[in-house]
Short mmCIF file of C-alpha atoms in Angstrom, two decimals:
data_model
loop_
_atom_site.label_atom_id
_atom_site.label_comp_id
_atom_site.label_asym_id
_atom_site.label_seq_id
_atom_site.Cartn_x
_atom_site.Cartn_y
_atom_site.Cartn_z
CA MET L 1 0.00 0.00 0.00
CA ASN L 2 1.65 3.22 -1.16
CA GLN L 3 -0.67 5.79 0.31
CA ALA L 4 2.30 7.64 1.80
CA GLU L 5 3.49 8.90 -1.57
CA SER L 6 1.09 11.85 -1.45
CA VAL L 7 1.39 12.61 2.26
CA VAL L 8 2.78 16.01 3.28
CA VAL L 9 3.77 16.45 6.92
CA GLY L 10 2.21 19.65 8.23
CA GLY L 11 0.09 20.01 5.09
CA GLY L 12 -3.66 20.41 4.63
CA GLU L 13 -6.59 18.50 6.10
CA LYS L 14 -6.08 14.80 6.70
CA ARG L 15 -8.70 12.18 7.46
CA SER L 16 -7.47 10.70 10.72
CA VAL L 17 -10.92 9.64 11.99
CA LEU L 18 -13.41 7.00 10.80
CA PRO L 19 -16.84 7.58 12.42
CA MET L 20 -19.02 4.68 13.50
CA ASN L 21 -20.81 2.76 10.72
CA GLN L 22 -18.76 4.40 7.96
CA SER L 23 -16.67 2.22 5.66
CA LEU L 24 -12.92 2.36 5.07
CA ARG L 25 -12.60 0.79 1.63
CA ILE L 26 -9.62 -0.60 -0.24
CA GLY L 27 -7.75 2.34 -1.75
CA GLU L 28 -8.84 4.70 1.03
CA SER L 29 -6.71 5.54 4.03
CA LEU L 30 -6.60 7.22 7.38
CA GLN L 31 -3.66 9.55 7.94
CA SER L 32 -2.42 10.74 11.30
CA LYS L 33 -2.63 14.49 11.71
CA ASN L 34 1.14 14.80 11.67
CA GLY L 35 1.23 12.92 8.37
CA LEU L 36 3.72 10.32 9.59
CA PHE L 37 1.39 7.31 9.59
CA CYS L 38 -1.35 5.96 7.36
CA ALA L 39 -3.76 3.05 7.77
CA GLY L 40 -5.82 1.15 5.26
CA VAL L 41 -7.22 -2.20 4.14
CA GLN L 42 -5.01 -4.06 1.68
CA PRO L 43 -6.42 -6.00 -1.30
CA ASP L 44 -5.99 -9.22 0.73
CA GLY L 45 -8.10 -7.83 3.61
CA ASN L 46 -5.21 -7.15 5.99
CA LEU L 47 -5.85 -3.92 7.91
CA CYS L 48 -2.42 -2.30 8.32
CA VAL L 49 -0.66 0.78 9.69
CA TYR L 50 2.39 2.15 7.90
CA ARG L 51 4.97 4.82 8.53
CA THR L 52 4.93 7.17 5.54
CA ASP L 53 8.09 7.52 3.47
CA LEU L 54 8.64 9.58 0.31
CA ASP L 55 10.90 6.95 -1.22
CA LYS L 56 9.26 3.74 -0.06
CA GLY L 57 5.63 4.85 0.04
CA GLY L 58 4.94 3.05 3.31
CA VAL L 59 6.93 1.09 5.91
CA TYR L 60 4.93 -1.57 7.79
CA LEU L 61 4.23 -0.92 11.48
CA TRP L 62 1.21 -3.08 12.41
CA GLY L 63 -1.38 -5.33 10.81
CA THR L 64 -4.22 -7.68 11.74
CA GLN L 65 -2.53 -10.49 9.75
CA ALA L 66 -6.01 -11.71 8.77
CA VAL L 67 -6.14 -12.21 5.00
CA GLY L 68 -8.71 -13.52 2.57
CA SER L 69 -9.42 -13.90 -1.12
CA GLY L 70 -11.74 -12.06 -3.44
CA GLY L 71 -10.07 -8.65 -3.52
CA LYS L 72 -12.93 -6.68 -1.95
CA PHE L 73 -12.84 -5.78 1.75
CA PHE L 74 -13.69 -2.88 4.03
CA ALA L 75 -13.20 -1.93 7.68
CA ILE L 76 -15.97 -0.56 9.88
CA VAL L 77 -16.56 0.41 13.53
CA GLN L 78 -19.85 -1.19 14.48
CA SER L 79 -22.50 0.19 16.82
CA ASP L 80 -21.08 -1.87 19.70
CA GLY L 81 -17.55 -0.44 19.23
CA ASN L 82 -16.17 -3.57 17.56
CA LEU L 83 -13.73 -2.76 14.74
CA CYS L 84 -14.22 -5.34 11.99
CA VAL L 85 -13.08 -6.19 8.47
CA TYR L 86 -15.64 -7.75 6.12
CA HIS L 87 -15.74 -9.04 2.58
CA GLY L 88 -17.45 -6.55 0.27
CA THR L 89 -17.00 -3.01 -0.97
CA ASP L 90 -18.87 -1.28 1.89
CA ALA L 91 -21.60 -1.82 4.48
CA SER L 92 -24.31 -2.02 1.81
CA THR L 93 -22.64 -5.09 0.24
CA ARG L 94 -21.28 -6.62 3.45
CA GLY L 95 -20.25 -10.24 3.09
CA ASN L 96 -18.54 -12.65 5.45
CA TRP L 97 -16.62 -11.48 8.51
CA LEU L 98 -12.80 -11.60 8.17
CA TRP L 99 -11.41 -10.01 11.35
CA GLY L 100 -12.59 -8.16 14.44
CA SER L 101 -11.03 -6.49 17.44
CA GLN L 102 -13.56 -8.33 19.65
CA ALA L 103 -13.62 -5.30 21.96
CA THR L 104 -17.12 -3.97 22.56
CA ALA L 105 -18.79 -1.47 24.83
CA GLY L 106 -22.24 -0.27 25.75
CA GLY L 107 -24.45 1.51 23.27
CA GLY L 108 -23.55 4.96 22.10
CA LYS L 109 -21.15 6.42 19.58
CA PHE L 110 -17.66 5.24 18.66
CA PHE L 111 -14.91 6.28 16.29
CA LEU L 112 -11.62 4.96 14.95
CA ILE L 113 -8.60 7.25 14.96
CA LEU L 114 -4.99 6.95 13.80
CA GLN L 115 -2.94 8.82 16.38
CA ASP L 116 0.30 10.73 15.83
CA ASP L 117 2.35 7.91 17.40
CA GLY L 118 0.94 5.36 14.94
CA ASN L 119 -1.49 3.75 17.37
CA LEU L 120 -4.82 2.76 15.79
CA CYS L 121 -7.55 3.23 18.42
CA VAL L 122 -11.30 2.98 18.96
CA TYR L 123 -12.80 5.44 21.45
CA LYS L 124 -16.24 6.20 22.73
CA GLY L 125 -17.65 9.44 21.36
CA SER L 126 -18.42 11.00 18.01
CA GLY L 127 -14.90 12.31 17.45
CA PRO L 128 -11.74 13.72 19.08
CA ASP L 129 -13.63 16.76 20.41
CA GLU L 130 -15.96 14.45 22.34
CA GLN L 131 -13.52 11.63 23.03
CA GLY L 132 -14.54 9.21 25.75
CA ASP L 133 -13.00 6.02 27.11
CA LEU L 134 -10.65 3.83 25.10
CA VAL L 135 -12.39 0.73 23.76
CA TRP L 136 -9.55 -0.89 21.79
CA HIS L 137 -6.11 -0.08 20.43
CA ALA L 138 -3.58 -1.86 18.25
CA GLY L 139 -0.88 -1.22 20.85
CA ARG L 140 1.89 -0.65 18.32
CA THR L 141 3.39 2.82 18.57
CA ASP L 142 6.54 4.47 17.31
CA ALA L 143 6.86 8.16 18.11
CA VAL L 144 9.39 10.47 16.47
CA LYS L 145 12.68 10.80 18.32
CA GLU L 146 14.38 13.52 16.28
CA VAL L 147 15.25 14.93 12.89
CA THR L 148 18.57 13.45 11.79
CA GLU L 149 19.02 15.10 8.40
CA ILE L 150 17.65 18.07 6.48
CA ILE L 151 17.93 17.38 2.77
CA SER L 152 16.37 20.47 1.22
CA LEU L 153 14.29 23.54 1.97
CA ASN L 154 12.32 25.37 -0.73
CA TYR L 155 10.45 28.65 -0.29
CA ASP L 156 7.17 29.44 -2.07
CA LEU L 157 8.00 33.08 -2.86
CA ASP L 158 4.79 33.52 -4.87
CA ARG L 159 2.84 33.18 -1.61
CA ALA L 160 4.99 35.59 0.39
CA GLU L 161 3.25 38.09 2.68
CA VAL L 162 4.94 41.41 3.46
CA THR L 163 3.90 43.76 6.27
CA THR L 164 5.61 47.16 6.51
CA GLU L 165 6.43 47.94 10.14
CA GLY L 166 7.76 51.48 9.70
CA ILE L 167 10.82 53.58 8.95
CA SER L 168 14.04 53.30 10.97
CA ASP L 169 16.61 56.11 11.01
CA LEU L 170 20.07 54.53 10.81
CA TYR L 171 22.48 57.45 10.42
CA LYS L 172 22.60 61.25 10.69
CA GLU L 173 25.31 63.74 9.80
CA THR L 174 25.25 67.54 9.69
CA VAL L 175 27.58 69.57 7.44
CA GLN L 176 27.97 73.36 7.79
CA ASN L 177 28.92 75.77 5.00
CA ASN L 178 30.19 79.10 6.33
CA THR L 179 31.11 80.46 2.91
CA GLY L 180 29.13 82.61 0.57
CA GLN L 181 28.96 79.93 -2.11
CA THR L 182 27.26 76.55 -2.45
CA GLN L 183 29.70 73.78 -1.58
CA SER L 184 29.64 70.28 -3.13
CA SER L 185 30.85 67.21 -1.30
CA THR L 186 30.32 63.46 -1.01
CA LEU L 187 28.89 61.80 2.04
CA THR L 188 30.42 58.35 2.57
CA GLY L 189 30.29 55.77 5.33
CA SER L 190 28.39 52.70 6.43
CA VAL L 191 25.20 51.90 8.32
CA SER L 192 23.95 48.68 9.87
CA ALA L 193 20.74 47.14 11.20
CA SER L 194 19.78 43.86 12.84
CA GLU L 195 17.58 41.38 10.98
CA THR L 196 15.95 38.19 12.24
CA SER L 197 15.22 34.92 10.45
CA GLY L 198 12.97 32.22 11.91
CA TRP L 199 11.43 28.95 10.74
CA SER L 200 8.48 27.14 12.28
CA ASP L 201 6.20 24.19 11.71
CA SER L 202 3.21 22.95 13.66
CA PHE L 203 4.91 19.88 15.15
CA GLY L 204 8.19 21.07 16.63
CA PHE L 205 10.11 17.83 16.15
CA LYS L 206 13.37 17.72 18.08
CA ILE L 207 16.43 18.19 15.89
CA GLY L 208 19.54 16.07 16.43
CA LEU L 209 22.66 17.68 17.85
CA LYS L 210 24.64 16.87 14.71
CA THR L 211 21.97 18.11 12.31
CA SER L 212 22.48 21.45 10.56
CA PHE L 213 21.50 22.94 7.25
CA LYS L 214 22.54 26.09 5.40
CA THR L 215 19.79 27.94 3.56
CA GLY L 216 19.23 31.30 1.97
CA VAL L 217 16.58 33.62 3.36
CA PRO L 218 13.89 35.69 1.63
CA CYS L 219 14.49 39.44 1.31
CA ILE L 220 12.92 42.43 -0.45
CA ALA L 221 14.64 43.84 -3.52
CA ASP L 222 13.18 46.16 -6.14
CA GLY L 223 9.78 45.90 -4.52
CA LYS L 224 9.48 42.12 -4.60
CA VAL L 225 10.46 39.16 -2.42
CA GLU L 226 13.44 37.17 -3.64
CA MET L 227 16.23 35.05 -2.20
CA SER L 228 19.20 36.76 -0.59
CA VAL L 229 22.49 35.98 -2.30
CA GLU L 230 24.53 37.50 0.53
CA LEU L 231 23.32 35.45 3.49
CA SER L 232 23.44 31.69 3.90
CA ASN L 233 21.86 31.14 7.29
CA THR L 234 22.04 28.10 9.54
CA TYR L 235 18.51 26.76 9.78
CA THR L 236 17.18 26.74 13.35
CA TRP L 237 14.22 24.40 13.77
CA ASN L 238 11.32 26.27 15.42
CA GLY L 239 13.70 29.05 16.42
CA SER L 240 15.25 32.20 14.99
CA ASN L 241 18.62 33.75 14.24
CA THR L 242 19.68 37.40 14.38
CA ASN L 243 22.20 38.84 11.94
CA THR L 244 23.58 42.32 11.37
CA LYS L 245 23.41 43.68 7.85
CA SER L 246 25.72 46.51 6.81
CA TRP L 247 25.55 48.84 3.83
CA GLY L 248 28.36 50.98 2.49
CA PHE L 249 27.17 54.21 0.88
CA SER L 250 28.38 57.17 -1.11
CA THR L 251 26.02 60.02 -1.96
CA PRO L 252 26.73 63.50 -3.31
CA ILE L 253 25.54 66.53 -1.35
CA GLN L 254 25.33 70.25 -1.94
CA VAL L 255 25.33 72.65 1.01
CA PRO L 256 23.89 76.11 0.24
CA ALA L 257 25.88 79.19 1.22
CA ASN L 258 25.87 80.13 4.90
CA THR L 259 23.68 77.21 5.93
CA ALA L 260 23.97 73.78 7.46
CA LEU L 261 22.70 70.58 5.86
CA SER L 262 21.56 67.56 7.82
CA ALA L 263 21.52 64.18 6.05
CA ILE L 264 19.41 61.39 7.56
CA ILE L 265 19.71 57.84 6.24
CA SER L 266 16.62 55.69 6.82
CA ALA L 267 15.44 52.20 5.94
CA CYS L 268 12.02 50.64 5.61
CA ARG L 269 11.58 47.70 7.99
CA SER L 270 9.19 44.94 6.98
CA THR L 271 8.15 41.52 8.22
CA ILE L 272 8.22 38.78 5.59
CA VAL L 273 6.25 35.54 5.97
CA VAL L 274 6.92 32.86 3.36
CA PRO L 275 5.64 29.25 3.27
CA TYR L 276 8.31 26.61 2.77
CA THR L 277 8.54 22.90 2.09
CA GLN L 278 11.32 20.84 3.60
CA ILE L 279 12.53 17.33 2.91
CA ALA L 280 13.95 15.71 6.05
CA ILE L 281 14.89 12.37 7.56
CA LEU L 282 13.10 11.49 10.81
CA GLU L 283 14.27 8.86 13.26
CA PHE L 284 11.69 7.05 15.38
CA TYR L 285 12.31 5.59 18.84
CA SER L 286 12.36 2.13 17.27
CA GLY L 287 15.41 3.19 15.26
CA ALA L 288 13.48 3.25 11.98
CA LYS L 289 14.03 6.23 9.70
CA THR L 290 11.78 7.72 7.03
CA LYS L 291 12.03 10.54 4.52
CA VAL L 292 9.18 13.04 4.82
CA ARG L 293 8.00 16.34 3.42
CA ILE L 294 7.33 18.98 6.06
CA GLU L 295 5.52 22.26 5.51
CA GLY L 296 6.19 25.35 7.60
CA LYS L 297 6.58 29.11 7.51
CA TYR L 298 9.58 31.41 7.43
CA LYS L 299 9.23 34.73 9.27
CA GLY L 300 11.88 37.40 9.08
CA SER L 301 12.40 41.06 9.90
CA HIS L 302 14.12 42.78 6.98
CA CYS L 303 15.45 46.30 6.25
CA HIS L 304 15.28 47.54 2.67
CA ASP L 305 14.85 50.56 0.38
CA LEU L 306 17.40 52.83 2.07
CA THR L 307 16.89 56.55 1.46
CA VAL L 308 18.69 59.76 2.37
CA SER L 309 16.72 62.86 3.36
CA PHE L 310 18.15 66.37 3.52
CA ARG L 311 17.19 69.30 5.67
CA THR L 312 18.78 72.75 5.57
CA GLY L 313 18.86 75.47 8.20
CA SER L 314 21.22 77.20 10.57
CA LEU L 315 23.09 75.59 13.44
CA SER L 316 21.88 76.24 16.96
CA GLY L 317 24.95 77.11 19.02
CA GLY L 318 27.48 74.30 19.39
CA ALA L 319 24.96 71.52 19.78
CA GLY L 320 24.99 70.60 16.10
CA MET L 321 21.20 71.00 15.96
CA LEU L 322 19.45 72.74 13.09
CA LYS L 323 17.04 75.57 13.73
CA SER L 324 14.48 76.83 11.25
CA ALA L 325 15.12 73.59 9.36
CA THR L 326 13.38 72.84 6.09
CA GLN L 327 13.33 69.40 4.45
CA THR L 328 14.35 69.87 0.86
CA SER L 329 14.48 66.37 -0.65
CA THR L 330 14.54 62.60 -0.18
CA ARG L 331 16.15 60.20 -2.60
CA PRO L 332 17.38 56.58 -2.76
CA LEU L 333 20.72 56.11 -1.06
CA GLY L 334 23.67 55.24 -3.27
CA ILE L 335 24.70 51.80 -1.97
CA THR L 336 28.28 50.76 -2.67
CA SER L 337 28.32 47.46 -0.77
CA GLN L 338 26.25 45.28 1.52
CA ALA L 339 27.18 42.36 3.72
CA TYR L 340 26.07 40.37 6.74
CA ALA L 341 28.17 40.16 9.88
#
């Protein structure tokens, strides 16, 4: 049974529950909410649970070991809580009994669920939100121990969400011209700002001490989200990293006669959220390993679109402060270099 081939860990809705008196047919499956296990009835009638694996499709964990001939079987939780496998395509064509859990309970509602540790269970109740006492379970579990290898991480930049947080002033310099003529000069230097990069998924699997992965991070350039070519960040599972980005700049200035000019360098700070898909190797407590696809979200704080604004006026005493200042212009800053510390 290769149901695992289409399973995405952390992806969309999965059918982990089979309500009472509904049929689980051959070709259908239950999938644990974390996407690591699937359960279904094989063509020989054997009801099985598998670990999902991108390469192998499914790795056997548990089965009833009851098999039959005919090629048509289905599983069902009966009104007494007994989980059974019958010949036939569904309850409307039910044939001979093949296997049963033989665990029953008083009248009411029951449901079958495939839990995140691989255990196939029958509980009282109509579903997980109204879960009652345990009626039966397969008793075979294998929880995830840790992530042992990260193979790849791909961002879905087309689905990026950008929220502008505001403008940050990074640098200010005041130049005074005490002559009777306009003076031209070049303002040069460097500015820096801290940026954060974080990755998260809904499961928070533990990552092995020897596991690391270098990945680029999304950034904003020319008004769109793209991958940074300057920063290769060490991926931190369900955590974040902080880096300092520096820009070298050179911008021409003109200071009018008998005035002072103040230059303020600012950057727009935005939060970027980008979905990603990761291929990783998980190790279970049994020692088994599987390759899975995990979906999560990248969230980063990013500075971009640096500008320089100019104000002219007269200096107030020796404090270097302008008085009667007038903002004359704002333009993109001339960037000469950029790098991450």
